[in-house]
Short mmCIF file of C-alpha atoms in Angstrom, two decimals:
data_model
loop_
_atom_site.label_atom_id
_atom_site.label_comp_id
_atom_site.label_asym_id
_atom_site.label_seq_id
_atom_site.Cartn_x
_atom_site.Cartn_y
_atom_site.Cartn_z
CA MET E 29 -44.07 -75.35 -30.90
CA PRO E 30 -43.86 -71.60 -31.33
CA ALA E 31 -43.29 -70.42 -34.84
CA GLY E 32 -39.78 -69.16 -35.74
CA PRO E 33 -39.08 -65.66 -37.05
CA GLY E 34 -40.49 -64.96 -40.42
CA PRO E 35 -38.34 -64.37 -43.52
CA LEU E 36 -38.91 -60.62 -43.36
CA VAL E 37 -37.55 -60.35 -39.81
CA VAL E 38 -34.46 -62.36 -40.74
CA VAL E 39 -33.74 -60.05 -43.68
CA LEU E 40 -34.08 -56.96 -41.50
CA LEU E 41 -31.70 -58.36 -38.86
CA LEU E 42 -29.08 -59.27 -41.48
CA SER E 43 -29.31 -55.79 -43.01
CA LEU E 44 -28.85 -54.15 -39.60
CA LEU E 45 -25.76 -56.25 -38.86
CA LEU E 46 -24.21 -55.36 -42.20
CA LEU E 47 -24.87 -51.64 -41.59
CA VAL E 48 -23.21 -51.66 -38.14
CA ALA E 49 -20.22 -53.55 -39.51
CA GLY E 50 -19.81 -51.01 -42.31
CA ILE E 51 -19.89 -48.05 -39.93
CA HIS E 52 -17.38 -49.67 -37.57
CA GLY E 53 -15.01 -50.44 -40.47
CA ARG E 54 -15.16 -46.86 -41.71
CA LEU E 55 -14.46 -45.40 -38.29
CA GLN E 56 -11.53 -47.75 -37.80
CA HIS E 57 -10.15 -46.82 -41.22
CA GLU E 58 -10.43 -43.08 -40.43
CA GLU E 59 -8.67 -43.55 -37.08
CA GLU E 60 -5.84 -45.44 -38.79
CA GLU E 61 -5.48 -42.68 -41.38
CA GLU E 62 -5.47 -40.03 -38.64
CA GLU E 63 -2.81 -41.91 -36.67
CA GLU E 64 -0.70 -42.25 -39.80
CA GLU E 65 -0.99 -38.52 -40.45
CA VAL E 66 0.06 -37.64 -36.90
CA GLN E 67 2.96 -40.05 -37.06
CA ASP E 68 4.08 -38.51 -40.34
CA GLN E 69 4.02 -35.03 -38.80
CA GLU E 70 5.92 -36.16 -35.73
CA GLY E 71 8.48 -37.99 -37.79
CA GLY E 72 9.39 -34.93 -39.84
CA SER E 73 10.11 -31.26 -39.19
CA SER E 74 6.69 -29.99 -40.17
CA SER E 75 4.51 -27.75 -38.04
CA PHE E 76 1.15 -26.11 -38.19
CA THR E 77 0.06 -22.56 -37.48
CA LEU E 78 -3.12 -20.81 -36.44
CA PRO E 79 -3.75 -17.11 -37.04
CA VAL E 80 -3.47 -14.75 -34.06
CA TRP E 81 -4.74 -11.19 -34.17
CA ALA E 82 -3.55 -8.37 -31.90
CA PRO E 83 -6.23 -6.71 -29.78
CA HIS E 84 -7.65 -3.53 -31.21
CA VAL E 85 -6.33 -0.42 -29.47
CA PRO E 86 -8.41 2.74 -29.93
CA GLU E 87 -6.76 5.74 -31.53
CA SER E 88 -8.21 8.62 -29.52
CA GLY E 89 -6.44 9.54 -26.29
CA GLU E 90 -9.40 9.14 -23.92
CA GLU E 91 -10.50 5.84 -25.51
CA ARG E 92 -6.94 4.53 -25.25
CA ARG E 93 -6.85 5.52 -21.57
CA GLU E 94 -10.09 3.65 -20.87
CA HIS E 95 -8.88 0.65 -22.90
CA PHE E 96 -5.70 0.25 -20.86
CA ARG E 97 -7.52 0.87 -17.58
CA ALA E 98 -9.83 -2.03 -18.47
CA LEU E 99 -6.81 -4.25 -19.18
CA MET E 100 -5.24 -3.33 -15.84
CA ALA E 101 -8.51 -4.05 -14.03
CA LYS E 102 -8.76 -7.49 -15.67
CA ASP E 103 -5.16 -8.34 -14.74
CA MET E 104 -5.64 -7.23 -11.15
CA ARG E 105 -8.82 -9.29 -10.76
CA ARG E 106 -7.00 -12.30 -12.22
CA MET E 107 -4.12 -11.88 -9.76
CA MET E 108 -6.42 -11.36 -6.78
CA ARG E 109 -8.40 -14.55 -7.52
CA GLN E 110 -5.30 -16.76 -7.57
CA VAL E 111 -5.07 -16.80 -3.77
CA PRO E 112 -7.80 -18.35 -1.61
CA GLU E 113 -9.48 -16.37 1.11
CA LEU E 114 -8.08 -16.60 4.62
CA MET E 115 -11.40 -17.82 6.00
CA SER E 116 -14.49 -18.68 4.00
CA LYS E 117 -16.70 -16.73 6.41
CA THR E 118 -14.29 -13.84 6.93
CA ASP E 119 -14.75 -10.66 4.95
CA MET E 120 -12.55 -8.10 6.76
CA PHE E 121 -10.06 -7.42 9.52
CA GLU E 122 -8.75 -4.24 11.11
CA LEU E 123 -5.59 -2.92 12.72
CA PRO E 124 -5.50 0.06 15.11
CA MET E 125 -3.68 3.15 13.85
CA ARG E 126 -2.52 6.41 15.46
CA SER E 127 -0.78 9.63 14.52
CA ALA E 128 2.77 9.71 15.89
CA LEU E 129 3.11 13.52 15.88
CA ASN E 130 2.18 13.95 19.54
CA ILE E 131 3.82 10.64 20.51
CA ALA E 132 7.26 10.59 18.91
CA GLN E 133 7.34 14.05 17.29
CA VAL E 134 7.28 12.63 13.77
CA GLY E 135 4.68 13.28 11.07
CA MET E 136 3.59 9.74 10.32
CA TYR E 137 0.93 7.21 11.24
CA VAL E 138 1.75 4.03 13.12
CA VAL E 139 -0.19 0.76 12.98
CA VAL E 140 0.08 -1.90 15.68
CA VAL E 141 0.57 -5.32 14.10
CA ARG E 142 1.07 -8.59 15.96
CA ILE E 143 3.81 -10.58 14.20
CA GLY E 144 5.25 -14.06 14.79
CA THR E 145 4.38 -17.06 16.95
CA PRO E 146 3.80 -16.25 19.73
CA ALA E 147 2.38 -13.02 18.35
CA LEU E 148 4.04 -9.86 19.67
CA PRO E 149 2.95 -6.26 18.97
CA TYR E 150 5.05 -3.94 16.82
CA SER E 151 4.35 -0.30 15.97
CA LEU E 152 4.98 0.04 12.24
CA ALA E 153 4.84 3.25 10.20
CA LEU E 154 2.14 3.13 7.52
CA GLU E 155 3.55 3.66 4.01
CA THR E 156 1.45 3.39 0.86
CA ALA E 157 4.43 3.99 -1.46
CA ASN E 158 6.74 1.31 -0.07
CA GLU E 159 6.98 -2.39 -0.93
CA VAL E 160 9.11 -3.70 1.94
CA THR E 161 7.70 -4.43 5.39
CA TRP E 162 10.56 -4.54 7.87
CA ILE E 163 10.98 -4.71 11.63
CA ASN E 164 13.91 -3.80 13.89
CA CYS E 165 15.47 -7.19 14.31
CA ARG E 166 17.88 -9.02 16.55
CA LEU E 167 19.52 -12.04 14.98
CA ARG E 168 21.08 -14.64 17.22
CA ARG E 169 24.85 -14.87 16.80
CA ARG E 170 27.52 -16.86 18.59
CA LYS E 171 28.61 -13.81 20.53
CA GLY E 172 25.14 -12.38 20.88
CA LYS E 173 25.79 -9.64 18.32
CA HIS E 174 24.80 -8.96 14.74
CA PRO E 175 25.90 -6.47 12.06
CA GLY E 176 24.89 -2.85 12.52
CA ARG E 177 23.80 -3.12 16.13
CA PRO E 178 26.75 -4.17 18.35
CA HIS E 179 24.66 -3.97 21.52
CA VAL E 180 20.94 -4.56 21.60
CA PRO E 181 18.83 -4.18 24.75
CA PRO E 182 16.30 -6.86 25.74
CA ALA E 183 13.06 -7.48 23.86
CA ALA E 184 11.84 -3.94 24.46
CA THR E 185 13.64 -0.81 25.53
CA THR E 186 13.05 2.90 25.94
CA MET E 187 14.67 4.97 23.21
CA SER E 188 15.40 8.67 23.72
CA ILE E 189 14.76 10.97 20.77
CA GLN E 190 16.07 14.53 20.84
CA VAL E 191 13.76 17.01 19.13
CA ASP E 192 14.43 20.68 18.39
CA ASP E 193 11.69 23.05 19.48
CA ASP E 194 12.13 25.02 16.27
CA GLY E 195 10.29 22.29 14.39
CA GLY E 196 13.35 20.59 13.02
CA GLY E 197 14.68 23.77 11.53
CA GLY E 198 17.94 23.70 13.38
CA GLY E 199 19.24 27.13 14.23
CA SER E 200 21.30 28.29 17.16
CA GLY E 201 18.53 29.30 19.50
CA GLY E 202 16.37 26.22 19.40
CA LYS E 203 15.84 24.39 22.65
CA SER E 204 15.85 20.61 22.71
CA LYS E 205 13.63 18.17 24.48
CA VAL E 206 13.77 14.42 24.81
CA THR E 207 10.87 12.12 23.96
CA LYS E 208 10.91 8.56 25.22
CA VAL E 209 9.52 5.87 22.96
CA ILE E 210 9.20 2.16 23.58
CA MET E 211 10.96 0.08 20.90
CA ASN E 212 10.28 -3.63 20.39
CA TRP E 213 12.85 -5.88 18.74
CA TYR E 214 11.76 -8.79 16.59
CA ARG E 215 13.69 -12.01 17.27
CA PRO E 216 13.29 -14.66 14.54
CA ALA E 217 14.84 -17.36 16.73
CA LYS E 218 11.95 -16.99 19.17
CA SER E 219 9.19 -17.23 16.54
CA SER E 220 8.19 -20.73 15.46
CA SER E 221 6.53 -19.36 12.29
CA TRP E 222 9.62 -17.57 10.92
CA ARG E 223 11.05 -19.09 7.74
CA ARG E 224 14.00 -17.28 6.25
CA PHE E 225 14.50 -17.10 2.50
CA ARG E 226 17.78 -18.29 1.03
CA CYS E 227 19.57 -17.03 -2.05
CA SER E 228 18.98 -20.36 -3.80
CA GLN E 229 15.19 -19.87 -3.74
CA ARG E 230 13.35 -18.37 -6.69
CA ALA E 231 11.21 -16.42 -4.23
CA CYS E 232 14.33 -14.58 -3.04
CA MET E 233 15.29 -13.49 -6.53
CA ASP E 234 11.82 -12.02 -7.03
CA LEU E 235 12.04 -9.86 -3.88
CA PRO E 236 12.98 -6.17 -4.24
CA TYR E 237 16.41 -4.80 -3.29
CA ASN E 238 17.86 -8.28 -2.72
CA THR E 239 21.68 -8.35 -2.65
CA CYS E 240 22.34 -12.05 -3.22
CA GLU E 241 25.41 -12.53 -5.41
CA SER E 242 24.98 -16.26 -6.08
CA PRO E 243 22.27 -18.90 -5.61
CA ASP E 244 23.92 -20.36 -2.51
CA GLN E 245 21.51 -22.50 -0.51
CA ASN E 246 23.35 -21.72 2.73
CA THR E 247 23.21 -17.93 2.31
CA SER E 248 20.31 -15.90 3.67
CA CYS E 249 18.38 -13.73 1.24
CA THR E 250 19.70 -10.27 2.09
CA TYR E 251 18.44 -6.83 1.07
CA TYR E 252 19.57 -3.21 1.12
CA GLN E 253 17.00 -0.45 0.61
CA VAL E 254 17.54 3.30 0.30
CA MET E 255 14.26 5.20 0.49
CA LYS E 256 13.42 8.59 -1.03
CA ASP E 257 14.13 10.39 2.24
CA SER E 258 17.60 8.71 2.34
CA THR E 259 16.55 6.31 5.09
CA ILE E 260 18.56 3.09 4.83
CA THR E 261 17.56 -0.35 6.00
CA SER E 262 19.27 -3.69 5.41
CA GLY E 263 18.83 -7.22 6.71
CA ILE E 264 17.46 -10.59 5.66
CA TYR E 265 14.13 -11.64 4.18
CA GLY E 266 11.85 -14.22 5.71
CA GLN E 267 8.26 -15.40 5.74
CA GLU E 268 6.06 -14.83 8.77
CA LYS E 269 2.51 -14.81 10.07
CA ALA E 270 0.48 -11.99 11.56
CA THR E 271 -2.34 -12.39 14.05
CA VAL E 272 -5.38 -10.28 13.21
CA ALA E 273 -8.85 -9.70 14.64
CA VAL E 274 -11.36 -10.64 11.95
CA SER E 275 -14.98 -9.58 11.50
CA ASP E 276 -16.45 -11.83 14.18
CA GLY E 277 -13.93 -10.61 16.76
CA THR E 278 -11.84 -13.79 16.80
CA MET E 279 -8.07 -13.82 16.32
CA LYS E 280 -6.81 -15.55 13.17
CA LYS E 281 -3.42 -16.11 11.53
CA LEU E 282 -2.56 -14.31 8.30
CA PRO E 283 0.17 -16.44 6.67
CA GLY E 284 2.64 -15.94 3.83
CA LEU E 285 3.86 -12.44 4.73
CA VAL E 286 7.26 -11.27 3.50
CA ILE E 287 9.10 -9.59 6.39
CA GLY E 288 12.45 -7.86 6.34
CA CYS E 289 14.40 -8.64 9.51
CA SER E 290 16.29 -5.34 9.63
CA THR E 291 19.72 -5.49 11.21
CA PHE E 292 20.66 -1.93 10.27
CA GLU E 293 18.63 1.27 9.97
CA HIS E 294 19.82 4.82 9.49
CA GLY E 295 18.25 8.22 8.89
CA GLY E 296 14.76 9.62 8.93
CA ALA E 297 12.71 8.68 11.98
CA VAL E 298 13.86 5.06 12.34
CA ASN E 299 14.12 5.43 16.11
CA SER E 300 10.48 6.48 16.47
CA HIS E 301 8.89 3.19 15.39
CA ASP E 302 9.60 -0.53 15.17
CA GLY E 303 9.64 -0.64 11.38
CA ILE E 304 7.58 -0.09 8.23
CA LEU E 305 4.22 -1.57 7.20
CA SER E 306 4.16 -1.48 3.40
CA LEU E 307 0.92 -1.11 1.48
CA GLY E 308 2.54 -0.52 -1.93
CA ASN E 309 1.56 -2.23 -5.16
CA SER E 310 3.99 -5.14 -5.03
CA PRO E 311 3.53 -8.89 -4.36
CA SER E 312 6.00 -8.54 -1.48
CA SER E 313 4.03 -5.84 0.37
CA PHE E 314 1.84 -6.53 3.38
CA GLY E 315 -0.97 -4.55 1.74
CA ILE E 316 -1.16 -6.73 -1.36
CA ALA E 317 -0.72 -10.02 0.54
CA ALA E 318 -3.58 -9.16 2.90
CA ALA E 319 -5.86 -7.57 0.29
CA ARG E 320 -5.63 -10.64 -1.97
CA ARG E 321 -7.26 -12.67 0.80
CA PHE E 322 -9.94 -10.10 1.60
CA GLY E 323 -11.62 -9.12 -1.66
CA GLY E 324 -8.78 -6.98 -3.03
CA ARG E 325 -9.73 -3.97 -0.90
CA LEU E 326 -7.97 -2.00 1.82
CA SER E 327 -8.92 1.24 3.52
CA PHE E 328 -7.53 3.54 6.19
CA CYS E 329 -8.89 6.52 8.06
CA LEU E 330 -6.33 9.21 8.87
CA LEU E 331 -6.92 11.07 12.11
CA ALA E 332 -5.87 14.68 12.38
CA THR E 333 -2.08 14.65 12.55
CA THR E 334 -2.29 16.66 15.78
CA SER E 335 -4.66 14.21 17.49
CA GLY E 336 -3.82 13.10 21.01
CA ARG E 337 -1.70 10.08 21.83
CA ASN E 338 -4.78 8.12 22.97
CA ALA E 339 -6.81 8.76 19.80
CA SER E 340 -7.01 5.78 17.47
CA SER E 341 -8.38 5.09 14.00
CA TYR E 342 -8.02 1.99 11.84
CA LEU E 343 -6.57 0.20 8.83
CA THR E 344 -9.06 -2.22 7.27
CA PHE E 345 -8.70 -5.09 4.79
CA GLY E 346 -11.91 -6.19 3.12
CA ALA E 347 -15.27 -4.53 2.59
CA ASN E 348 -15.54 -1.52 4.88
CA PRO E 349 -19.10 -0.19 5.25
CA ALA E 350 -17.72 3.14 6.50
CA VAL E 351 -16.42 3.89 3.01
CA GLN E 352 -19.85 3.74 1.39
CA ALA E 353 -21.51 6.84 2.83
CA PRO E 354 -22.84 10.13 1.49
CA GLY E 355 -20.07 12.30 0.10
CA THR E 356 -17.80 9.43 -1.01
CA MET E 357 -15.73 10.35 -4.07
CA GLU E 358 -14.60 7.85 -6.69
CA THR E 359 -11.82 8.17 -9.24
CA PRO E 360 -9.94 5.59 -11.36
CA LEU E 361 -6.98 4.13 -9.45
CA LEU E 362 -3.63 4.50 -11.18
CA TYR E 363 -0.64 2.28 -10.44
CA ARG E 364 2.53 4.35 -10.38
CA ASP E 365 5.26 1.76 -9.94
CA VAL E 366 4.65 0.63 -6.33
CA ALA E 367 2.67 3.76 -5.43
CA TYR E 368 -0.99 4.64 -6.04
CA GLY E 369 -2.19 7.72 -7.84
CA ALA E 370 -5.13 9.41 -9.51
CA HIS E 371 -5.49 11.49 -12.66
CA VAL E 372 -5.64 15.16 -11.68
CA THR E 373 -7.55 17.54 -13.93
CA GLY E 374 -6.89 20.78 -12.07
CA ILE E 375 -6.34 22.65 -8.78
CA LEU E 376 -8.55 25.40 -7.41
CA VAL E 377 -7.67 28.01 -4.78
CA GLY E 378 -10.52 30.14 -3.48
CA GLY E 379 -12.73 28.50 -6.09
CA GLN E 380 -10.56 29.74 -8.96
CA PRO E 381 -8.72 27.28 -11.24
CA LEU E 382 -4.97 27.79 -11.38
CA ASP E 383 -3.01 28.15 -14.60
CA ILE E 384 -1.14 24.83 -14.64
CA PRO E 385 0.15 23.26 -17.88
CA PRO E 386 -2.04 20.22 -18.65
CA GLU E 387 0.98 18.09 -19.60
CA VAL E 388 1.99 18.13 -15.91
CA TRP E 389 -0.92 15.77 -15.24
CA ASP E 390 -0.59 13.59 -18.37
CA GLU E 391 0.60 10.18 -17.15
CA GLY E 392 -0.05 8.57 -20.55
CA PRO E 393 -2.57 5.86 -21.57
CA LEU E 394 -1.20 3.26 -19.14
CA GLY E 395 -1.14 5.69 -16.23
CA ASN E 396 2.64 5.30 -15.93
CA ASP E 397 4.00 6.08 -19.40
CA ASN E 398 5.31 9.43 -18.16
CA PRO E 399 6.72 8.62 -14.68
CA GLU E 400 7.36 12.28 -13.83
CA ALA E 401 3.80 13.44 -14.51
CA GLY E 402 0.74 13.21 -12.32
CA ILE E 403 0.48 12.74 -8.59
CA ILE E 404 0.71 9.90 -6.05
CA LEU E 405 -0.50 9.31 -2.49
CA ASP E 406 2.09 8.68 0.21
CA THR E 407 1.11 8.31 3.86
CA GLY E 408 4.81 8.10 4.74
CA THR E 409 5.36 11.70 3.57
CA SER E 410 3.97 14.57 5.64
CA ILE E 411 4.10 17.68 3.47
CA THR E 412 2.68 17.73 -0.06
CA TYR E 413 5.46 18.00 -2.65
CA LEU E 414 4.71 19.62 -6.01
CA VAL E 415 6.77 20.05 -9.15
CA SER E 416 7.64 23.67 -9.95
CA ALA E 417 4.94 24.05 -12.60
CA VAL E 418 2.36 23.30 -9.87
CA TYR E 419 4.14 24.59 -6.77
CA ASP E 420 4.64 28.13 -8.07
CA PRO E 421 0.98 28.92 -8.90
CA VAL E 422 -0.30 27.14 -5.76
CA THR E 423 1.97 28.99 -3.33
CA ALA E 424 1.48 32.32 -5.16
CA ALA E 425 -2.30 32.01 -4.85
CA LEU E 426 -2.16 31.06 -1.15
CA ASP E 427 0.48 33.66 -0.31
CA SER E 428 -1.73 36.40 -1.76
CA HIS E 429 -4.09 35.81 1.20
CA LEU E 430 -1.31 35.85 3.81
CA ALA E 431 1.34 38.19 2.39
CA HIS E 432 0.38 41.00 4.79
CA LEU E 433 1.53 38.92 7.79
CA PRO E 434 5.14 39.17 9.03
CA LYS E 435 7.33 36.52 7.43
CA ALA E 436 9.20 33.90 9.46
CA GLU E 437 12.27 31.85 8.51
CA ILE E 438 11.87 28.14 9.16
CA LYS E 439 14.22 25.61 7.63
CA GLY E 440 12.46 23.25 5.24
CA PHE E 441 9.67 25.71 4.34
CA GLU E 442 9.60 28.61 1.89
CA TYR E 443 6.41 30.33 3.07
CA CYS E 444 6.03 30.85 6.83
CA TYR E 445 4.20 33.57 8.76
CA ASN E 446 4.12 34.91 12.31
CA TRP E 447 0.50 34.14 13.09
CA THR E 448 -1.26 31.96 15.64
CA PHE E 449 -3.53 29.61 13.76
CA ALA E 450 -7.27 29.87 14.33
CA GLY E 451 -9.16 26.59 14.33
CA ASP E 452 -11.14 27.25 11.14
CA GLY E 453 -8.51 29.39 9.43
CA VAL E 454 -10.52 32.60 9.89
CA ASP E 455 -9.05 35.40 12.04
CA PRO E 456 -10.79 38.77 11.50
CA ALA E 457 -8.47 40.48 14.02
CA HIS E 458 -5.51 39.89 11.70
CA ASN E 459 -7.52 40.03 8.46
CA VAL E 460 -6.76 36.38 7.72
CA THR E 461 -8.96 33.88 5.95
CA ILE E 462 -7.36 30.71 4.64
CA PRO E 463 -8.87 30.23 1.16
CA SER E 464 -10.41 26.98 0.00
CA PHE E 465 -8.11 24.52 -1.73
CA SER E 466 -9.18 21.54 -3.81
CA ILE E 467 -7.62 19.03 -6.18
CA GLU E 468 -9.93 18.01 -9.04
CA MET E 469 -9.64 14.41 -10.27
CA ALA E 470 -11.07 12.25 -13.04
CA GLY E 471 -14.65 11.13 -12.46
CA ASP E 472 -15.65 14.47 -10.91
CA ALA E 473 -13.87 13.57 -7.66
CA ARG E 474 -12.61 16.43 -5.52
CA LEU E 475 -10.20 16.44 -2.58
CA ALA E 476 -11.16 19.53 -0.58
CA ALA E 477 -8.65 20.33 2.15
CA ASP E 478 -9.41 22.00 5.48
CA ALA E 479 -7.45 25.02 6.65
CA LYS E 480 -5.15 22.95 8.89
CA SER E 481 -4.21 20.85 5.88
CA ILE E 482 -3.39 23.90 3.75
CA VAL E 483 -1.18 25.53 6.39
CA VAL E 484 0.77 23.65 9.06
CA PRO E 485 -0.18 25.20 12.42
CA GLU E 486 2.37 25.87 15.13
CA VAL E 487 5.47 24.70 13.28
CA VAL E 488 6.99 26.63 16.15
CA PRO E 489 4.83 28.54 18.64
CA GLY E 490 3.13 31.43 16.85
CA VAL E 491 4.26 30.42 13.35
CA VAL E 492 2.40 28.70 10.51
CA CYS E 493 3.80 27.52 7.18
CA LEU E 494 2.19 26.56 3.91
CA GLY E 495 1.93 22.77 3.79
CA PHE E 496 3.65 22.49 0.42
CA ASN E 497 7.23 22.07 -0.73
CA ARG E 498 8.92 22.09 -4.11
CA ILE E 499 10.14 18.86 -5.67
CA SER E 500 12.63 18.89 -8.54
CA GLN E 501 11.35 15.74 -10.23
CA GLY E 502 7.85 14.31 -10.46
CA PRO E 503 5.48 12.79 -9.86
CA SER E 504 4.07 15.19 -7.29
CA ILE E 505 3.21 13.70 -3.88
CA ILE E 506 0.12 14.20 -1.73
CA GLY E 507 1.36 13.82 1.85
CA ASN E 508 -0.56 12.79 4.94
CA VAL E 509 -1.19 16.38 6.07
CA LEU E 510 -3.38 16.94 3.02
CA MET E 511 -4.91 13.46 3.39
CA GLN E 512 -5.80 13.79 7.09
CA GLU E 513 -9.37 13.51 8.36
CA HIS E 514 -10.38 11.47 5.33
CA ILE E 515 -11.13 7.80 4.88
CA TRP E 516 -9.38 6.29 1.87
CA GLU E 517 -10.06 3.02 0.07
CA ILE E 518 -7.88 1.30 -2.53
CA ASP E 519 -10.07 -1.14 -4.44
CA HIS E 520 -7.85 -3.38 -6.58
CA MET E 521 -10.72 -5.44 -7.94
CA SER E 522 -12.45 -2.41 -9.43
CA THR E 523 -9.25 -0.31 -9.81
CA VAL E 524 -11.01 2.54 -8.04
CA LEU E 525 -9.78 5.01 -5.42
CA ARG E 526 -12.48 6.15 -2.99
CA PHE E 527 -12.29 8.84 -0.31
CA ARG E 528 -14.47 11.15 1.75
CA LYS E 529 -14.21 13.47 4.72
CA ASP E 530 -14.25 11.69 8.09
CA LYS E 531 -12.99 12.67 11.55
CA CYS E 532 -11.99 9.00 12.02
CA ILE E 533 -12.91 9.02 15.70
CA ASN E 534 -16.24 7.13 15.76
CA HIS E 535 -15.77 3.73 14.19
CA GLN E 536 -18.22 1.10 15.45
CA GLN E 537 -16.49 -1.98 14.04
CA LEU E 538 -13.23 -1.12 15.78
CA ASN E 539 -14.92 -0.19 19.04
CA ARG E 540 -17.02 -3.35 19.09
CA HIS E 541 -14.09 -5.75 18.89
CA HIS E 542 -11.31 -3.70 20.48
CA LYS E 543 -11.82 -5.08 23.97
CA LYS E 544 -11.90 -8.67 22.79
CA ALA E 545 -8.72 -8.30 20.71
CA SER E 546 -6.97 -6.45 23.53
CA SER E 547 -7.90 -9.18 26.00
CA SER E 548 -6.51 -11.86 23.69
CA SER E 549 -3.35 -9.83 23.12
CA SER E 550 -2.64 -9.30 26.79
CA SER E 551 -3.04 -12.99 27.58
CA SER E 552 -0.49 -14.06 24.95
CA SER E 553 2.23 -11.50 25.60
CA SER E 554 3.72 -9.58 28.45
CA SER E 555 5.42 -7.05 26.17
CA PRO E 556 4.72 -3.42 27.05
CA PRO E 557 2.21 -1.62 24.86
CA PRO E 558 3.72 0.49 22.10
CA TYR E 559 4.16 4.20 22.74
CA PRO E 560 3.27 4.42 26.44
CA ALA E 561 3.30 7.75 28.15
CA ALA E 562 6.84 8.89 28.85
#
């Protein structure tokens, strides 16, 4: 028989068992005490506190500015990452864009966007300082009518726009001409992807300009917007999808877009386009909704405002290689309510800095503490508008180079001259040389304007005007005339504004996929193309 365990082994085993039992008993006792303590706290009115310290804010002005810029950048990155990408292998998409000056006689840029299911094309005016995307809309009613538009033609119709030859200046001697523009009406009842918001939804209450009076689940979420140029639009909010051509040339759906189905429009140039494409800094804007799915970046290249009706550039969401090229300027991006701005450090005319009070440019540490200071970008505005403290020295400096020319009176402009514009702004025969003009920005960025951006050629035949107007209240506004022939990128992830000179007429990405997108578009819709020749 095998020998049993020796006495020493038995003692060791008994000791080990006693040790384990002691540890288990202690742990159990501690757990019981902990449970009793928690129960005591829950049974009474006691509480516990932990210290919280406020973040340190630097005292110096420049350090405070950088501190708050970093906070804004962190918040924007956090917001951008909360929404998944549209496609895991998709990094960008583009929309064709044109100047409407030689098409509908209005100084704006129009982007063709395919909205709804089936997707139909709509020509929408590009606005970087607007937060509502809306389309001329026809709601189905029992009698085939809806408020604000008692009679609506079929899906598309030719609108006649009367334009004065005196450049909009009125006057008794101005001749009039008629421009025909194709208008497309959006019909929610014919789109399977339309989902209207109701007043009972939280999403409705968060939308701008909503006019709901009570959270009634049977009432559509209505809105009424009055824009800075006194244009009025009203209608109902809904959610829709857009069809876009992505990087590989295929057509994909972009969901979750807030669309205003506009049943009433008045003022401005509402008859020259199908609606507004908003790029403003608001969760409801098309620009933010699309950028959040494509890396937080959007860019657009503005053709010359006088480019022909067949010339086309692009609006891009996602990484755009065309932005990163020699000569690209970078400056911190400022959020001015729904608009985008940059910190200006000075303005030079003919290479000489102008005497402008520095407080005019002081937006404050957050970039929006002083809402009337600084400057914003607005593609929906043509002329550049400056507060008096900036407008007076700018126009005085430019007028000193043109004051010898005969003056002309044109409504809407203060400085106009009888002179036929030369392509580069140099005309030795009339002793005219348009001086250089540049806006200096933080980060050593400089927006240098060409002659045709400083003066507006041929406002009427043989007359040019300075491309600046006075604004009574800030911030000042850089309009699309000064922004033309530049590519611009708004990078939310880095809170950086990038721009550089570009004719915007040779874009390989757009050219490569244009035929494929056009072929897909024509097969899914028989609607006429926007802005055909009259």
